[in-house]
XYZ file of C-alpha atoms in Angstrom:
426
model
C 8.133 27.177 -17.216
C 8.872 24.833 -14.283
C 5.165 24.379 -13.605
C 4.626 23.368 -17.247
C 7.418 20.804 -16.982
C 5.912 19.254 -13.853
C 2.401 19.174 -15.275
C 3.828 17.427 -18.352
C 5.659 14.992 -16.075
C 2.436 14.203 -14.211
C 0.521 13.640 -17.445
C 3.182 11.258 -18.773
C 3.199 9.345 -15.487
C -0.582 9.060 -15.419
C -0.647 7.883 -19.032
C 1.335 4.801 -17.999
C -1.833 3.209 -16.618
C -2.456 0.059 -18.595
C -6.039 -0.728 -19.515
C -6.787 -4.369 -20.043
C -9.670 -5.537 -22.222
C -10.875 -9.000 -23.096
C -12.311 -9.932 -26.458
C -14.689 -12.816 -26.959
C -14.856 -14.724 -30.194
C -18.332 -15.652 -31.381
C -18.643 -18.623 -33.682
C -21.299 -18.771 -36.367
C -24.094 -21.206 -35.538
C -24.041 -22.664 -39.040
C -20.384 -23.585 -38.594
C -21.220 -25.497 -35.399
C -23.842 -27.590 -37.148
C -21.352 -28.512 -39.847
C -18.865 -30.005 -37.342
C -18.533 -33.756 -37.258
C -19.163 -35.756 -34.071
C -15.438 -36.360 -33.591
C -14.725 -32.635 -33.960
C -17.383 -31.803 -31.365
C -15.885 -34.308 -28.916
C -12.434 -32.821 -29.542
C -13.738 -29.305 -28.829
C -15.332 -30.432 -25.565
C -12.068 -32.030 -24.489
C -10.374 -28.629 -24.851
C -12.382 -27.346 -21.875
C -12.487 -28.367 -18.227
C -15.400 -27.782 -15.861
C -14.840 -26.719 -12.249
C -16.820 -29.315 -10.308
C -15.884 -28.067 -6.840
C -13.441 -25.781 -5.019
C -12.321 -27.055 -1.622
C -10.634 -24.820 0.964
C -8.258 -26.339 3.511
C -6.506 -24.636 6.428
C -8.558 -21.454 6.872
C -9.474 -21.906 10.521
C -10.420 -18.260 11.111
C -10.780 -16.653 7.689
C -14.299 -16.826 6.272
C -14.719 -18.817 3.062
C -16.278 -15.919 1.132
C -13.188 -13.759 1.714
C -11.095 -16.387 -0.106
C -13.609 -17.208 -2.841
C -13.716 -13.516 -3.761
C -10.059 -13.651 -4.824
C -10.378 -16.810 -6.966
C -10.830 -15.881 -10.674
C -13.184 -18.805 -11.413
C -16.291 -20.288 -9.825
C -17.904 -23.670 -9.367
C -19.497 -24.795 -12.647
C -17.344 -22.517 -14.800
C -15.659 -23.803 -17.973
C -11.914 -23.268 -18.324
C -9.881 -23.745 -21.500
C -7.022 -26.238 -21.197
C -4.416 -23.646 -22.141
C -5.729 -21.233 -19.473
C -5.941 -23.628 -16.515
C -2.379 -23.260 -15.197
C -2.491 -19.465 -15.577
C -5.737 -19.211 -13.612
C -4.463 -21.485 -10.841
C -1.363 -19.297 -10.453
C -3.462 -16.116 -10.589
C -5.702 -17.493 -7.829
C -2.629 -18.200 -5.678
C -1.256 -14.675 -6.216
C -4.545 -12.937 -5.460
C -5.121 -14.946 -2.282
C -1.557 -14.187 -1.141
C -2.192 -10.483 -1.756
C -4.884 -10.486 0.937
C -1.897 -10.725 3.335
C -3.852 -13.240 5.417
C -1.690 -16.277 4.655
C 1.975 -17.231 4.729
C 1.552 -19.941 2.114
C -1.058 -20.726 -0.551
C -1.226 -23.690 -2.918
C -3.954 -23.973 -5.593
C -4.030 -27.185 -7.630
C -6.198 -29.829 -9.309
C -6.797 -32.497 -6.659
C -8.943 -34.858 -8.755
C -10.284 -35.170 -12.280
C -13.173 -37.234 -13.615
C -13.568 -36.843 -17.344
C -13.396 -33.110 -17.867
C -14.693 -32.270 -14.364
C -12.104 -30.878 -11.948
C -11.897 -30.818 -8.164
C -9.655 -27.896 -7.188
C -8.041 -27.672 -3.758
C -6.840 -24.492 -2.094
C -4.404 -25.294 0.726
C -3.776 -22.395 3.104
C -1.503 -21.544 6.016
C -2.862 -18.647 8.030
C -0.629 -15.999 9.543
C -0.468 -15.157 13.207
C -3.158 -12.537 13.553
C -2.548 -11.175 17.055
C 0.644 -9.196 17.592
C 1.190 -7.514 20.989
C 4.592 -6.265 19.875
C 7.099 -3.798 21.323
C 7.426 -0.606 19.287
C 10.780 1.053 18.601
C 11.172 3.545 15.785
C 13.411 6.442 14.838
C 11.514 9.681 14.297
C 13.939 10.989 11.686
C 13.239 10.609 7.990
C 15.802 7.824 7.616
C 18.560 5.983 9.475
C 21.422 8.073 8.028
C 19.925 11.325 9.260
C 19.532 9.909 12.772
C 23.024 8.333 12.811
C 24.975 11.318 11.429
C 22.984 14.554 11.752
C 21.325 13.725 15.075
C 24.351 11.845 16.474
C 22.372 8.677 17.314
C 20.378 10.510 19.980
C 17.997 8.231 21.867
C 15.859 11.306 22.549
C 14.762 10.982 18.909
C 13.238 7.546 19.335
C 9.638 6.490 19.838
C 8.979 3.385 21.912
C 5.936 1.645 23.303
C 3.646 -1.251 22.487
C 1.287 -2.017 19.612
C -1.710 -4.279 19.987
C -2.501 -5.460 16.470
C -5.403 -7.822 15.893
C -5.572 -8.667 12.209
C -8.458 -10.623 10.713
C -10.459 -9.831 13.846
C -13.728 -11.494 12.800
C -12.381 -13.549 9.899
C -13.374 -10.878 7.358
C -9.849 -9.479 6.868
C -10.734 -6.687 9.302
C -8.079 -5.179 11.557
C -8.071 -3.515 14.987
C -4.982 -1.525 16.004
C -4.261 0.097 19.375
C -0.934 1.920 19.768
C 0.505 3.257 23.038
C 3.645 5.250 22.187
C 6.061 7.214 24.390
C 9.459 8.831 23.929
C 9.902 11.555 21.311
C 6.139 11.588 20.737
C 3.451 10.650 23.242
C 0.747 9.098 21.122
C -2.457 7.124 21.498
C -4.016 5.594 18.381
C -7.008 3.363 17.859
C -8.121 2.277 14.385
C -10.543 -0.254 12.946
C -10.646 -1.285 9.299
C -13.092 -3.636 7.575
C -12.822 -3.997 3.782
C -16.254 -5.538 3.149
C -19.571 -4.726 4.808
C -22.021 -5.574 2.002
C -23.181 -8.826 0.408
C -21.407 -8.040 -2.872
C -18.094 -7.640 -0.993
C -17.234 -4.323 -2.603
C -17.761 -1.684 0.122
C -15.981 -1.123 3.430
C -14.814 1.527 5.872
C -11.946 2.593 8.129
C -12.263 4.777 11.227
C -9.512 6.085 13.484
C -8.587 8.427 16.333
C -5.124 9.854 17.090
C -3.973 12.017 19.996
C -0.303 13.054 20.164
C 2.085 15.478 21.902
C 5.739 16.172 21.139
C 8.420 18.336 22.722
C 10.595 18.758 19.630
C 9.449 20.005 16.248
C 10.809 20.627 12.769
C 9.877 24.307 12.495
C 11.656 25.169 9.230
C 14.468 24.435 6.764
C 17.739 26.107 5.765
C 20.109 25.034 2.980
C 17.897 21.983 2.378
C 18.338 20.857 5.991
C 15.628 20.511 8.619
C 15.719 22.878 11.610
C 14.525 21.545 14.985
C 13.653 23.121 18.310
C 13.424 21.135 21.536
C 11.847 22.472 24.723
C 10.810 21.225 28.136
C 7.126 21.881 27.559
C 4.998 20.515 24.721
C 5.888 22.043 21.345
C 2.956 20.592 19.401
C -0.391 19.014 20.241
C -2.290 17.076 17.623
C -5.737 15.459 17.510
C -7.251 13.745 14.496
C -10.479 11.859 13.775
C -10.915 10.327 10.331
C -13.364 8.178 8.386
C -12.672 6.400 5.088
C -15.182 4.788 2.749
C -13.652 2.169 0.457
C -14.962 0.685 -2.775
C -13.328 -2.323 -4.419
C -15.285 -3.385 -7.538
C -12.804 -6.145 -8.402
C -9.494 -7.590 -7.236
C -7.330 -4.982 -8.998
C -9.074 -1.632 -8.578
C -9.618 0.155 -5.259
C -11.140 3.541 -4.425
C -10.896 5.378 -1.093
C -12.810 8.504 -0.009
C -11.499 9.988 3.240
C -12.609 12.884 5.433
C -10.865 13.939 8.642
C -11.031 16.613 11.315
C -7.676 17.908 12.577
C -6.769 20.130 15.523
C -3.114 21.217 15.845
C -1.613 23.629 18.368
C 1.909 25.095 18.592
C 3.831 26.551 21.508
C 4.663 30.268 21.507
C 8.351 29.445 20.984
C 7.690 27.647 17.699
C 5.506 30.496 16.474
C 8.269 33.000 17.258
C 10.822 30.927 15.345
C 8.537 30.603 12.321
C 5.450 32.862 12.218
C 4.480 31.268 8.868
C 4.283 27.724 10.201
C 0.447 27.747 10.016
C -1.799 29.862 7.741
C -2.525 33.305 9.173
C 0.388 33.067 11.641
C -1.909 31.326 14.112
C -0.774 29.130 16.977
C -3.794 26.849 16.576
C -4.973 25.402 13.273
C -8.250 23.492 13.031
C -9.256 22.196 9.637
C -11.135 19.534 7.703
C -9.426 17.745 4.854
C -10.646 15.476 2.080
C -8.742 12.870 0.112
C -9.608 10.638 -2.826
C -7.189 7.800 -3.516
C -7.197 5.330 -6.382
C -5.095 2.160 -6.320
C -4.520 -0.342 -9.090
C -2.676 -3.607 -8.379
C -1.638 -6.140 -10.992
C 1.456 -7.598 -9.318
C 2.542 -10.984 -8.035
C 2.982 -9.824 -4.418
C 1.939 -6.353 -3.225
C 4.491 -5.859 -0.371
C 7.463 -6.782 -2.614
C 6.471 -7.027 -6.302
C 8.838 -8.766 -8.715
C 6.425 -8.798 -11.662
C 3.589 -6.524 -12.737
C 2.341 -2.962 -12.526
C 0.730 -0.900 -9.777
C -0.509 2.673 -9.562
C -1.537 5.001 -6.738
C -3.110 8.403 -7.445
C -4.299 10.981 -4.890
C -6.360 14.149 -4.973
C -6.162 16.012 -1.651
C -7.989 19.116 -0.398
C -7.071 20.783 2.910
C -9.316 23.332 4.577
C -12.596 25.004 3.643
C -11.546 28.654 3.946
C -9.453 30.758 1.594
C -6.795 31.149 4.277
C -6.312 27.401 4.795
C -6.908 26.372 1.191
C -4.577 23.746 -0.320
C -5.003 21.437 -3.305
C -2.540 18.624 -3.915
C -2.396 15.900 -6.538
C 0.154 13.104 -6.576
C 0.791 9.904 -8.462
C 3.084 6.941 -7.854
C 3.575 4.189 -10.430
C 5.652 1.015 -10.091
C 6.620 -1.456 -12.796
C 8.497 -4.669 -11.980
C 9.847 -7.018 -14.637
C 11.706 -10.315 -14.096
C 15.091 -10.582 -15.817
C 15.801 -14.150 -14.745
C 14.624 -16.642 -12.155
C 16.388 -14.771 -9.328
C 16.611 -11.205 -10.653
C 14.193 -8.437 -11.570
C 14.169 -4.728 -12.319
C 11.981 -2.276 -10.428
C 10.992 1.098 -11.954
C 9.164 3.720 -9.896
C 7.908 7.187 -10.768
C 6.524 9.797 -8.339
C 5.026 13.201 -9.112
C 3.502 15.906 -6.873
C 1.838 19.258 -7.605
C 0.433 21.665 -4.971
C -1.707 24.761 -5.439
C -1.848 27.631 -4.694
C 1.718 28.856 -4.291
C 2.314 30.327 -0.814
C 4.982 30.561 1.888
C 3.141 28.608 4.624
C 5.669 26.079 5.948
C 2.931 23.580 6.798
C 2.161 23.264 3.064
C 5.724 23.258 1.724
C 7.068 19.751 2.362
C 7.931 18.137 -0.963
C 10.927 15.824 -1.524
C 12.796 13.934 1.186
C 9.705 13.098 3.242
C 7.882 9.773 3.502
C 8.022 7.787 0.260
C 9.321 10.817 -1.662
C 12.978 10.245 -0.793
C 15.982 9.937 -3.069
C 18.542 7.351 -2.056
C 21.952 8.937 -1.539
C 20.399 12.251 -0.460
C 19.080 11.089 2.896
C 20.333 14.196 4.726
C 18.522 16.708 2.521
C 14.968 17.885 1.943
C 13.372 20.109 -0.688
C 10.413 22.390 0.002
C 8.189 23.587 -2.811
C 4.967 23.084 -4.737
C 5.953 20.678 -7.526
C 8.460 17.875 -7.938
C 9.099 14.419 -9.262
C 11.335 11.383 -8.759
C 12.248 8.447 -10.983
C 13.811 5.423 -9.278
C 15.463 2.428 -10.926
C 16.448 -0.616 -8.858
C 17.987 -3.928 -9.884
C 17.292 -6.803 -7.452
C 19.308 -10.029 -7.416
C 18.615 -12.851 -4.965
C 21.942 -14.169 -3.700
C 20.648 -16.973 -1.486
C 17.654 -18.179 0.476
C 16.794 -20.835 3.000
C 13.912 -22.166 5.072
C 14.236 -22.178 8.846
C 12.370 -24.794 10.828
C 10.280 -23.329 13.631
C 11.785 -24.576 16.932
C 8.348 -24.302 18.534
C 5.700 -26.867 17.550
C 3.142 -25.365 15.165
C 0.855 -26.960 12.601
C 0.546 -23.801 10.499
C 3.934 -22.090 11.027
C 6.408 -24.967 10.896
C 8.643 -23.231 8.317
C 9.986 -19.667 8.103
C 11.379 -18.715 4.648
C 14.262 -16.237 4.246
C 15.510 -14.622 1.029
C 18.451 -12.229 0.704
C 18.831 -9.739 -2.159
C 21.543 -7.447 -3.488
C 20.356 -4.130 -4.929
C 21.866 -1.640 -7.358
C 19.982 1.601 -7.896
C 19.935 5.039 -9.468
C 17.518 7.894 -8.708
C 16.673 11.087 -10.577
C 14.623 13.875 -9.023
C 13.685 17.507 -9.516
C 11.819 19.983 -7.340
């Protein structure tokens, strides 16, 4: 009965995908010939022609990366009542590349019905050799209360992040992490490698060791074991092929090789941690991910709809077999100039049913957390969460950069109050 409820929940959540279609109106040729000269002139005046699109401020970013996000091209006709909407859409889509801190798209000049459109850009800082400090617990409350603010449960190190490496919105990340987990990561991502700007890839390598491990749960609480020697070793190599046919739809096909090894102590505490009660688990996994974005700003949407759906397969043998499907949908709607409501739905189903701890994590991990229940987790094979959040901006200001900079002279700040309610079942 529970499985039927969750499958129904998943189907309802998936059915929230909105399909947009455009209809073109075709006028009869005989009607055109019957129009008077004044009517023809009036019709022409209802349209503007894009004479040129000029980019300003993109010192590193290649022009074609920006032009791809603009919903009109040089020589294209635009209806008068659509011009402002398209200019705003161009600004939003360029901002969603996350390459710029500020974008302004406007009509710079007009001669008759021919437009010159300017795109003014302020590029972000692309190189970040930043210190790394992060709690390893699922959230701050768990670290502060359950783990008594232990600094042994902190990862620290340095991250070398080079965004927009060659001007193609490609990123190179190198992480050197110590503390709770000793980790080395190198990853390179390039979204476009073909002339049509639709195909790309991501490749990465991770090597990590840790001396403390969550080996099980009891009463919806995580159980940990810490030892002097290494409790878990982990190596991963992955490759992702990406396909982005347009600005809203994205497809990702990922394959990875994983090698994990446990200490004898962990295996004694939980013989069912890995399939077959083995201390070492080597497996290949596959993942297909679909993303749909139709929002004003991807990192913090205040208007629009977005969807993420995953189909995951772990292992090639019967012993290591796991299928998982998940979906996450977000809808944001403005209520006023400074307030908006944010609705989010998450659903997960895993098959087959088994008692392997490695396959059991469900609610309380990653994005699948319920606010107010930060200290608890739920293991299982199916679950769902619905989140409702009301955002209200209370104030905002712009801070002048004390250091001279032509592109980063202003730093905007906005502060929000939030009221929320979550509902989950697993």
